[in-house]
């Protein structure tokens, strides 16, 4: 082998060594992830936060965490602080769909990748985030609608009241869309009242009380965009002297423990699962994006649906 060729091979080998040691350094370097959580509004959110915190602890990822009390301005402030702290990756569950472009452009300018968890955003520039790890909320709404059409017992008009999630949030918009899309196939099923309960038990109870008064208790079905609002509404139904799960069919979403307890007590009929245990997928996505891997724009979560007859058996298996 000529001298020149030997020098070239040696140079490449050294460069290769440097690259792999640099690569090795990158792999060993402890990742710092800044997470801006929506709040602590529901059992689902509590389980989501627990999954993220426990996973990052287990995976040796340094987690900076903030709770925005369901306010977008607080999430934006938290993202800005993560940019200033030069974290390796930012993740957040957008409380509402719009208004994120300015702060995400700042993250892009700082060369910090952004991962969405749980909820999606509307943006003019999809390159502002790497992937969204979360559910298909429209399909969750369709599942609720299909269950109702297939299982409702009784003739004539079916008067439905709807407790919507947080105004402007992806789950509220999409769960409504999916449900309406399915029930329009049978016009006797009508949503007579629809209002936000902001995903909380307290608001769910308050709005259900108003629905019962306004409709003079003539309600056949409650469709709640999450179990917490359904559980609050169940209290209102009982205080009105009616039997939840019997006089008024109760449909929820999330499949949290509280829903299984209500179904086992005969007070709720069905819950559509929405998996909050996103920690492992988030840790994997953070590692992948920092290793330069291409990620799909949407990383779907796996989920099912549970009815009252399954509740008692399934309750001990529930992780959240
Ligand atoms: C759904 C999540 C929703 C839950 C609610 O992925 O965004 O927010 O359904 C929670 O319980 O408040």
mmCIF file of C-alpha atoms and ligand atoms in Angstrom:
data_model
loop_
_atom_site.group_PDB
_atom_site.id
_atom_site.type_symbol
_atom_site.label_atom_id
_atom_site.label_comp_id
_atom_site.label_asym_id
_atom_site.label_seq_id
_atom_site.Cartn_x
_atom_site.Cartn_y
_atom_site.Cartn_z
ATOM 1 C CA UNK A 1 0.000 0.000 0.000
ATOM 2 C CA UNK A 2 1.485 3.415 -1.027
ATOM 3 C CA UNK A 3 2.478 5.916 1.657
ATOM 4 C CA UNK A 4 -0.292 8.328 0.586
ATOM 5 C CA UNK A 5 -2.875 5.617 0.766
ATOM 6 C CA UNK A 6 -1.596 4.566 4.240
ATOM 7 C CA UNK A 7 -1.895 8.199 5.469
ATOM 8 C CA UNK A 8 -5.433 8.404 4.069
ATOM 9 C CA UNK A 9 -6.519 5.170 5.771
ATOM 10 C CA UNK A 10 -4.916 6.291 9.086
ATOM 11 C CA UNK A 11 -6.645 9.691 8.862
ATOM 12 C CA UNK A 12 -10.018 8.159 8.162
ATOM 13 C CA UNK A 13 -9.547 5.657 10.980
ATOM 14 C CA UNK A 14 -8.651 8.468 13.437
ATOM 15 C CA UNK A 15 -11.596 10.533 12.264
ATOM 16 C CA UNK A 16 -13.768 7.432 12.607
ATOM 17 C CA UNK A 17 -12.445 6.888 16.150
ATOM 18 C CA UNK A 18 -13.077 10.551 17.005
ATOM 19 C CA UNK A 19 -16.581 10.304 15.515
ATOM 20 C CA UNK A 20 -17.419 7.137 17.403
ATOM 21 C CA UNK A 21 -15.948 8.539 20.645
ATOM 22 C CA UNK A 22 -17.914 11.786 19.987
ATOM 23 C CA UNK A 23 -20.894 9.515 19.187
ATOM 24 C CA UNK A 24 -20.179 7.590 22.404
ATOM 25 C CA UNK A 25 -19.956 10.892 24.319
ATOM 26 C CA UNK A 26 -23.389 11.891 22.905
ATOM 27 C CA UNK A 27 -24.822 8.521 23.946
ATOM 28 C CA UNK A 28 -23.358 8.836 27.468
ATOM 29 C CA UNK A 29 -24.301 12.511 27.900
ATOM 30 C CA UNK A 30 -27.304 12.702 30.299
ATOM 31 C CA UNK A 31 -30.292 14.063 28.379
ATOM 32 C CA UNK A 32 -32.114 17.050 29.884
ATOM 33 C CA UNK A 33 -35.803 17.189 28.922
ATOM 34 C CA UNK A 34 -38.031 20.172 29.712
ATOM 35 C CA UNK A 35 -41.698 19.170 30.061
ATOM 36 C CA UNK A 36 -44.572 21.722 30.215
ATOM 37 C CA UNK A 37 -47.649 19.867 31.554
ATOM 38 C CA UNK A 38 -51.239 21.130 31.142
ATOM 39 C CA UNK A 39 -52.143 21.002 34.830
ATOM 40 C CA UNK A 40 -53.584 18.500 37.342
ATOM 41 C CA UNK A 41 -57.257 18.769 36.319
ATOM 42 C CA UNK A 42 -58.177 15.073 36.170
ATOM 43 C CA UNK A 43 -57.248 11.508 37.167
ATOM 44 C CA UNK A 44 -56.020 11.100 33.610
ATOM 45 C CA UNK A 45 -53.597 14.019 33.936
ATOM 46 C CA UNK A 46 -52.323 12.788 37.288
ATOM 47 C CA UNK A 47 -51.574 9.380 35.761
ATOM 48 C CA UNK A 48 -49.932 11.031 32.742
ATOM 49 C CA UNK A 49 -47.638 13.114 34.979
ATOM 50 C CA UNK A 50 -46.767 10.067 37.117
ATOM 51 C CA UNK A 51 -45.870 8.037 34.021
ATOM 52 C CA UNK A 52 -43.573 10.795 32.696
ATOM 53 C CA UNK A 53 -41.830 11.439 36.030
ATOM 54 C CA UNK A 54 -41.333 7.722 36.835
ATOM 55 C CA UNK A 55 -40.075 6.893 33.345
ATOM 56 C CA UNK A 56 -37.509 9.744 33.235
ATOM 57 C CA UNK A 57 -36.255 8.737 36.695
ATOM 58 C CA UNK A 58 -35.885 5.111 35.580
ATOM 59 C CA UNK A 59 -34.270 6.038 32.245
ATOM 60 C CA UNK A 60 -31.751 8.458 33.806
ATOM 61 C CA UNK A 61 -33.138 11.408 31.854
ATOM 62 C CA UNK A 62 -32.868 14.740 33.732
ATOM 63 C CA UNK A 63 -36.467 16.086 33.842
ATOM 64 C CA UNK A 64 -37.440 19.738 34.293
ATOM 65 C CA UNK A 65 -41.226 19.781 34.907
ATOM 66 C CA UNK A 66 -43.839 22.554 35.118
ATOM 67 C CA UNK A 67 -47.630 22.545 35.780
ATOM 68 C CA UNK A 68 -49.467 25.311 33.860
ATOM 69 C CA UNK A 69 -52.773 25.107 35.807
ATOM 70 C CA UNK A 70 -54.499 24.737 32.401
ATOM 71 C CA UNK A 71 -53.278 28.167 31.234
ATOM 72 C CA UNK A 72 -51.579 28.506 27.829
ATOM 73 C CA UNK A 73 -49.552 31.547 28.924
ATOM 74 C CA UNK A 74 -47.974 29.455 31.685
ATOM 75 C CA UNK A 75 -47.013 26.709 29.243
ATOM 76 C CA UNK A 76 -45.447 29.285 26.902
ATOM 77 C CA UNK A 77 -43.501 30.787 29.840
ATOM 78 C CA UNK A 78 -42.227 27.319 30.791
ATOM 79 C CA UNK A 79 -41.127 26.561 27.205
ATOM 80 C CA UNK A 80 -39.271 29.904 27.079
ATOM 81 C CA UNK A 81 -37.482 29.058 30.327
ATOM 82 C CA UNK A 82 -36.424 25.658 28.939
ATOM 83 C CA UNK A 83 -35.015 27.429 25.861
ATOM 84 C CA UNK A 84 -33.074 29.823 28.132
ATOM 85 C CA UNK A 85 -31.747 26.849 30.123
ATOM 86 C CA UNK A 86 -30.627 25.242 26.853
ATOM 87 C CA UNK A 87 -32.306 21.865 27.549
ATOM 88 C CA UNK A 88 -31.633 19.103 25.015
ATOM 89 C CA UNK A 89 -35.303 18.518 24.130
ATOM 90 C CA UNK A 90 -38.660 20.128 24.982
ATOM 91 C CA UNK A 91 -41.970 18.256 25.298
ATOM 92 C CA UNK A 92 -45.452 19.519 26.205
ATOM 93 C CA UNK A 93 -49.150 18.633 26.111
ATOM 94 C CA UNK A 94 -50.740 21.704 24.445
ATOM 95 C CA UNK A 95 -53.701 22.848 26.545
ATOM 96 C CA UNK A 96 -55.330 24.303 23.391
ATOM 97 C CA UNK A 97 -54.668 23.752 19.682
ATOM 98 C CA UNK A 98 -53.680 27.249 18.532
ATOM 99 C CA UNK A 99 -51.203 30.016 19.435
ATOM 100 C CA UNK A 100 -47.970 27.997 19.601
ATOM 101 C CA UNK A 101 -46.046 29.094 16.466
ATOM 102 C CA UNK A 102 -44.136 32.077 18.006
ATOM 103 C CA UNK A 103 -42.644 30.141 20.942
ATOM 104 C CA UNK A 104 -41.984 27.036 18.836
ATOM 105 C CA UNK A 105 -40.112 29.221 16.315
ATOM 106 C CA UNK A 106 -37.909 30.384 19.224
ATOM 107 C CA UNK A 107 -37.213 26.724 20.127
ATOM 108 C CA UNK A 108 -36.366 25.981 16.486
ATOM 109 C CA UNK A 109 -34.009 28.985 16.336
ATOM 110 C CA UNK A 110 -32.320 27.628 19.477
ATOM 111 C CA UNK A 111 -32.014 24.238 17.724
ATOM 112 C CA UNK A 112 -34.020 22.469 20.479
ATOM 113 C CA UNK A 113 -36.316 19.719 19.145
ATOM 114 C CA UNK A 114 -39.954 19.784 20.378
ATOM 115 C CA UNK A 115 -42.123 16.702 20.999
ATOM 116 C CA UNK A 116 -45.915 17.002 21.489
ATOM 117 C CA UNK A 117 -47.564 14.561 23.909
ATOM 118 C CA UNK A 118 -51.267 13.810 24.401
ATOM 119 C CA UNK A 119 -52.738 16.664 22.318
ATOM 120 C CA UNK A 120 -51.984 18.079 18.876
ATOM 121 C CA UNK A 121 -51.641 21.695 17.677
ATOM 122 C CA UNK A 122 -52.704 23.676 14.632
ATOM 123 C CA UNK A 123 -49.592 25.197 13.031
ATOM 124 C CA UNK A 124 -48.570 26.838 9.756
ATOM 125 C CA UNK A 125 -45.238 24.991 9.980
ATOM 126 C CA UNK A 126 -45.299 21.267 10.940
ATOM 127 C CA UNK A 127 -41.476 21.325 11.126
ATOM 128 C CA UNK A 128 -41.905 23.165 14.458
ATOM 129 C CA UNK A 129 -42.414 19.807 16.201
ATOM 130 C CA UNK A 130 -40.854 16.389 15.658
ATOM 131 C CA UNK A 131 -43.762 14.075 16.522
ATOM 132 C CA UNK A 132 -47.066 13.957 18.467
ATOM 133 C CA UNK A 133 -47.375 11.012 20.856
ATOM 134 C CA UNK A 134 -51.077 10.561 21.598
ATOM 135 C CA UNK A 135 -54.515 9.155 20.872
ATOM 136 C CA UNK A 136 -56.963 9.495 17.996
ATOM 137 C CA UNK A 137 -59.602 11.551 19.820
ATOM 138 C CA UNK A 138 -61.987 11.539 16.845
ATOM 139 C CA UNK A 139 -62.003 7.742 16.931
ATOM 140 C CA UNK A 140 -62.649 7.863 20.682
ATOM 141 C CA UNK A 141 -65.751 9.998 19.930
ATOM 142 C CA UNK A 142 -66.830 7.556 17.210
ATOM 143 C CA UNK A 143 -66.446 4.613 19.644
ATOM 144 C CA UNK A 144 -68.739 6.403 22.140
ATOM 145 C CA UNK A 145 -71.318 7.102 19.415
ATOM 146 C CA UNK A 146 -71.208 3.555 18.043
ATOM 147 C CA UNK A 147 -71.637 2.065 21.520
ATOM 148 C CA UNK A 148 -74.736 4.255 22.103
ATOM 149 C CA UNK A 149 -76.419 3.398 18.775
ATOM 150 C CA UNK A 150 -75.729 -0.314 19.291
ATOM 151 C CA UNK A 151 -76.733 -0.538 22.960
ATOM 152 C CA UNK A 152 -79.450 2.022 23.666
ATOM 153 C CA UNK A 153 -82.662 0.309 24.777
ATOM 154 C CA UNK A 154 -85.860 2.278 24.162
ATOM 155 C CA UNK A 155 -87.943 3.815 21.341
ATOM 156 C CA UNK A 156 -88.635 7.391 20.298
ATOM 157 C CA UNK A 157 -86.405 10.430 20.604
ATOM 158 C CA UNK A 158 -83.194 10.018 22.623
ATOM 159 C CA UNK A 159 -82.276 13.303 24.367
ATOM 160 C CA UNK A 160 -78.493 13.558 24.863
ATOM 161 C CA UNK A 161 -76.590 16.156 26.906
ATOM 162 C CA UNK A 162 -72.852 16.590 26.307
ATOM 163 C CA UNK A 163 -70.159 17.765 28.736
ATOM 164 C CA UNK A 164 -67.345 19.018 26.503
ATOM 165 C CA UNK A 165 -63.682 19.159 27.507
ATOM 166 C CA UNK A 166 -61.583 22.334 27.674
ATOM 167 C CA UNK A 167 -62.712 24.842 25.023
ATOM 168 C CA UNK A 168 -60.281 24.848 22.077
ATOM 169 C CA UNK A 169 -58.468 21.667 23.123
ATOM 170 C CA UNK A 170 -57.892 18.871 20.607
ATOM 171 C CA UNK A 171 -59.726 16.222 22.701
ATOM 172 C CA UNK A 172 -62.814 18.431 23.100
ATOM 173 C CA UNK A 173 -62.976 19.361 19.405
ATOM 174 C CA UNK A 174 -62.279 15.861 18.119
ATOM 175 C CA UNK A 175 -64.347 13.826 20.623
ATOM 176 C CA UNK A 176 -67.361 16.003 19.717
ATOM 177 C CA UNK A 177 -66.657 15.623 15.987
ATOM 178 C CA UNK A 178 -66.369 11.812 16.145
ATOM 179 C CA UNK A 179 -69.520 11.374 18.278
ATOM 180 C CA UNK A 180 -71.646 13.699 16.098
ATOM 181 C CA UNK A 181 -70.387 11.972 12.925
ATOM 182 C CA UNK A 182 -71.723 8.601 14.150
ATOM 183 C CA UNK A 183 -75.047 9.552 15.779
ATOM 184 C CA UNK A 184 -76.218 11.572 12.770
ATOM 185 C CA UNK A 185 -76.937 8.156 11.151
ATOM 186 C CA UNK A 186 -79.968 7.839 13.476
ATOM 187 C CA UNK A 187 -81.726 11.262 13.750
ATOM 188 C CA UNK A 188 -83.773 10.189 16.801
ATOM 189 C CA UNK A 189 -80.503 10.570 18.761
ATOM 190 C CA UNK A 190 -80.235 14.302 19.435
ATOM 191 C CA UNK A 191 -77.712 16.358 21.440
ATOM 192 C CA UNK A 192 -80.106 18.819 23.137
ATOM 193 C CA UNK A 193 -77.483 20.598 25.320
ATOM 194 C CA UNK A 194 -73.685 20.810 24.987
ATOM 195 C CA UNK A 195 -71.355 22.851 27.199
ATOM 196 C CA UNK A 196 -67.793 22.678 28.534
ATOM 197 C CA UNK A 197 -67.097 21.203 31.964
ATOM 198 C CA UNK A 198 -63.352 21.904 31.453
ATOM 199 C CA UNK A 199 -62.467 18.232 32.150
ATOM 200 C CA UNK A 200 -63.019 18.640 35.925
ATOM 201 C CA UNK A 201 -65.407 16.832 38.329
ATOM 202 C CA UNK A 202 -66.538 20.092 39.970
ATOM 203 C CA UNK A 203 -67.470 21.789 36.695
ATOM 204 C CA UNK A 204 -69.019 18.577 35.366
ATOM 205 C CA UNK A 205 -71.361 18.470 38.372
ATOM 206 C CA UNK A 206 -72.225 22.174 38.120
ATOM 207 C CA UNK A 207 -73.081 22.044 34.400
ATOM 208 C CA UNK A 208 -75.060 18.795 34.764
ATOM 209 C CA UNK A 209 -77.150 20.428 37.513
ATOM 210 C CA UNK A 210 -77.968 23.233 35.064
ATOM 211 C CA UNK A 211 -78.789 20.733 32.289
ATOM 212 C CA UNK A 212 -81.182 18.810 34.569
ATOM 213 C CA UNK A 213 -82.970 22.028 35.615
ATOM 214 C CA UNK A 214 -83.189 23.382 32.041
ATOM 215 C CA UNK A 215 -84.473 20.058 30.671
ATOM 216 C CA UNK A 216 -86.772 19.425 33.623
ATOM 217 C CA UNK A 217 -84.874 16.108 34.167
ATOM 218 C CA UNK A 218 -85.973 14.920 30.680
ATOM 219 C CA UNK A 219 -82.531 13.599 29.687
ATOM 220 C CA UNK A 220 -81.865 10.072 28.416
ATOM 221 C CA UNK A 221 -78.064 10.072 27.898
ATOM 222 C CA UNK A 222 -74.969 11.940 29.155
ATOM 223 C CA UNK A 223 -71.887 11.932 26.891
ATOM 224 C CA UNK A 224 -68.928 13.324 28.878
ATOM 225 C CA UNK A 225 -65.577 13.978 27.144
ATOM 226 C CA UNK A 226 -63.810 12.577 30.213
ATOM 227 C CA UNK A 227 -64.634 10.342 33.181
ATOM 228 C CA UNK A 228 -63.968 13.082 35.753
ATOM 229 C CA UNK A 229 -66.826 15.210 34.392
ATOM 230 C CA UNK A 230 -69.025 12.082 34.190
ATOM 231 C CA UNK A 231 -68.306 11.317 37.873
ATOM 232 C CA UNK A 232 -69.191 14.892 38.846
ATOM 233 C CA UNK A 233 -72.377 14.651 36.773
ATOM 234 C CA UNK A 234 -73.324 11.358 38.471
ATOM 235 C CA UNK A 235 -73.497 13.241 41.791
ATOM 236 C CA UNK A 236 -75.824 15.838 40.202
ATOM 237 C CA UNK A 237 -78.054 13.099 38.736
ATOM 238 C CA UNK A 238 -78.375 11.403 42.133
ATOM 239 C CA UNK A 239 -79.095 14.727 43.893
ATOM 240 C CA UNK A 240 -81.916 15.247 41.357
ATOM 241 C CA UNK A 241 -83.424 11.951 42.585
ATOM 242 C CA UNK A 242 -82.564 10.024 39.397
ATOM 243 C CA UNK A 243 -80.550 6.793 38.926
ATOM 244 C CA UNK A 244 -77.343 7.346 36.887
ATOM 245 C CA UNK A 245 -76.640 4.379 34.598
ATOM 246 C CA UNK A 246 -80.364 3.543 34.496
ATOM 247 C CA UNK A 247 -82.602 6.651 34.212
ATOM 248 C CA UNK A 248 -79.746 8.428 32.418
ATOM 249 C CA UNK A 249 -77.150 6.421 30.435
ATOM 250 C CA UNK A 250 -73.640 7.684 31.351
ATOM 251 C CA UNK A 251 -70.831 7.547 28.762
ATOM 252 C CA UNK A 252 -67.277 8.683 29.625
ATOM 253 C CA UNK A 253 -63.785 8.732 28.099
ATOM 254 C CA UNK A 254 -60.358 7.952 29.637
ATOM 255 C CA UNK A 255 -61.067 4.643 31.479
ATOM 256 C CA UNK A 256 -59.630 5.909 34.792
ATOM 257 C CA UNK A 257 -60.141 3.920 38.024
ATOM 258 C CA UNK A 258 -63.012 6.200 39.097
ATOM 259 C CA UNK A 259 -64.978 5.144 36.011
ATOM 260 C CA UNK A 260 -64.503 1.445 36.797
ATOM 261 C CA UNK A 261 -65.700 2.063 40.354
ATOM 262 C CA UNK A 262 -68.790 3.945 39.056
ATOM 263 C CA UNK A 263 -69.540 1.185 36.515
ATOM 264 C CA UNK A 264 -69.097 -1.567 39.141
ATOM 265 C CA UNK A 265 -71.622 0.363 41.298
ATOM 266 C CA UNK A 266 -74.084 0.412 38.356
ATOM 267 C CA UNK A 267 -73.871 4.236 38.001
ATOM 268 C CA UNK A 268 -72.047 4.414 34.663
ATOM 269 C CA UNK A 269 -72.406 2.361 31.471
ATOM 270 C CA UNK A 270 -69.222 2.627 29.392
ATOM 271 C CA UNK A 271 -65.852 4.376 29.194
ATOM 272 C CA UNK A 272 -63.664 4.741 26.092
ATOM 273 C CA UNK A 273 -60.021 4.250 27.023
ATOM 274 C CA UNK A 274 -57.501 7.060 26.435
ATOM 275 C CA UNK A 275 -54.063 5.883 27.524
ATOM 276 C CA UNK A 276 -52.172 8.419 29.726
ATOM 277 C CA UNK A 277 -49.098 6.196 30.262
ATOM 278 C CA UNK A 278 -47.009 8.026 27.646
ATOM 279 C CA UNK A 279 -43.724 8.201 29.615
ATOM 280 C CA UNK A 280 -41.948 5.270 27.889
ATOM 281 C CA UNK A 281 -42.872 6.473 24.370
ATOM 282 C CA UNK A 282 -41.723 10.012 25.263
ATOM 283 C CA UNK A 283 -38.347 8.804 26.592
ATOM 284 C CA UNK A 284 -37.816 6.709 23.446
ATOM 285 C CA UNK A 285 -38.772 9.602 21.148
ATOM 286 C CA UNK A 286 -36.388 11.958 23.000
ATOM 287 C CA UNK A 287 -33.488 9.515 22.594
ATOM 288 C CA UNK A 288 -34.359 8.902 18.924
ATOM 289 C CA UNK A 289 -34.588 12.571 18.002
ATOM 290 C CA UNK A 290 -31.266 13.343 19.725
ATOM 291 C CA UNK A 291 -29.682 10.405 17.907
ATOM 292 C CA UNK A 292 -30.770 12.034 14.644
ATOM 293 C CA UNK A 293 -33.444 9.445 13.814
ATOM 294 C CA UNK A 294 -36.451 10.385 11.661
ATOM 295 C CA UNK A 295 -39.736 10.069 13.608
ATOM 296 C CA UNK A 296 -43.301 9.814 12.213
ATOM 297 C CA UNK A 297 -45.383 12.989 12.693
ATOM 298 C CA UNK A 298 -47.817 10.956 14.856
ATOM 299 C CA UNK A 299 -46.931 8.157 17.294
ATOM 300 C CA UNK A 300 -50.358 6.598 18.160
ATOM 301 C CA UNK A 301 -51.097 5.109 21.601
ATOM 302 C CA UNK A 302 -52.911 1.761 21.992
ATOM 303 C CA UNK A 303 -56.349 1.823 23.688
ATOM 304 C CA UNK A 304 -59.686 -0.009 24.081
ATOM 305 C CA UNK A 305 -63.163 0.511 25.619
ATOM 306 C CA UNK A 306 -64.780 -0.967 28.756
ATOM 307 C CA UNK A 307 -68.454 -1.553 29.668
ATOM 308 C CA UNK A 308 -70.136 -1.969 33.060
ATOM 309 C CA UNK A 309 -70.262 -5.791 32.840
ATOM 310 C CA UNK A 310 -66.428 -5.864 32.533
ATOM 311 C CA UNK A 311 -65.755 -3.321 35.307
ATOM 312 C CA UNK A 312 -65.448 -5.479 38.429
ATOM 313 C CA UNK A 313 -63.087 -7.959 36.703
ATOM 314 C CA UNK A 314 -60.936 -5.270 35.028
ATOM 315 C CA UNK A 315 -60.672 -2.870 38.010
ATOM 316 C CA UNK A 316 -57.796 -4.747 39.769
ATOM 317 C CA UNK A 317 -55.761 -4.654 36.524
ATOM 318 C CA UNK A 318 -56.012 -0.895 36.060
ATOM 319 C CA UNK A 319 -52.694 0.971 36.246
ATOM 320 C CA UNK A 320 -54.338 4.436 36.494
HETATM 321 C C1 LIG B 1 -56.756 13.271 26.617
HETATM 322 C C2 LIG B 1 -56.400 14.352 27.610
HETATM 323 C C3 LIG B 1 -57.613 14.803 28.339
HETATM 324 C C4 LIG B 1 -58.261 13.696 29.162
HETATM 325 C C5 LIG B 1 -58.770 14.496 30.311
HETATM 326 O O1 LIG B 1 -55.617 12.809 25.983
HETATM 327 O O2 LIG B 1 -55.841 15.453 26.936
HETATM 328 O O3 LIG B 1 -57.223 15.828 29.253
HETATM 329 O O4 LIG B 1 -59.266 13.015 28.472
HETATM 330 C C6 LIG B 1 -57.602 15.405 30.567
HETATM 331 O O5 LIG B 1 -59.097 13.742 31.444
HETATM 332 O O6 LIG B 1 -57.956 16.457 31.381
#
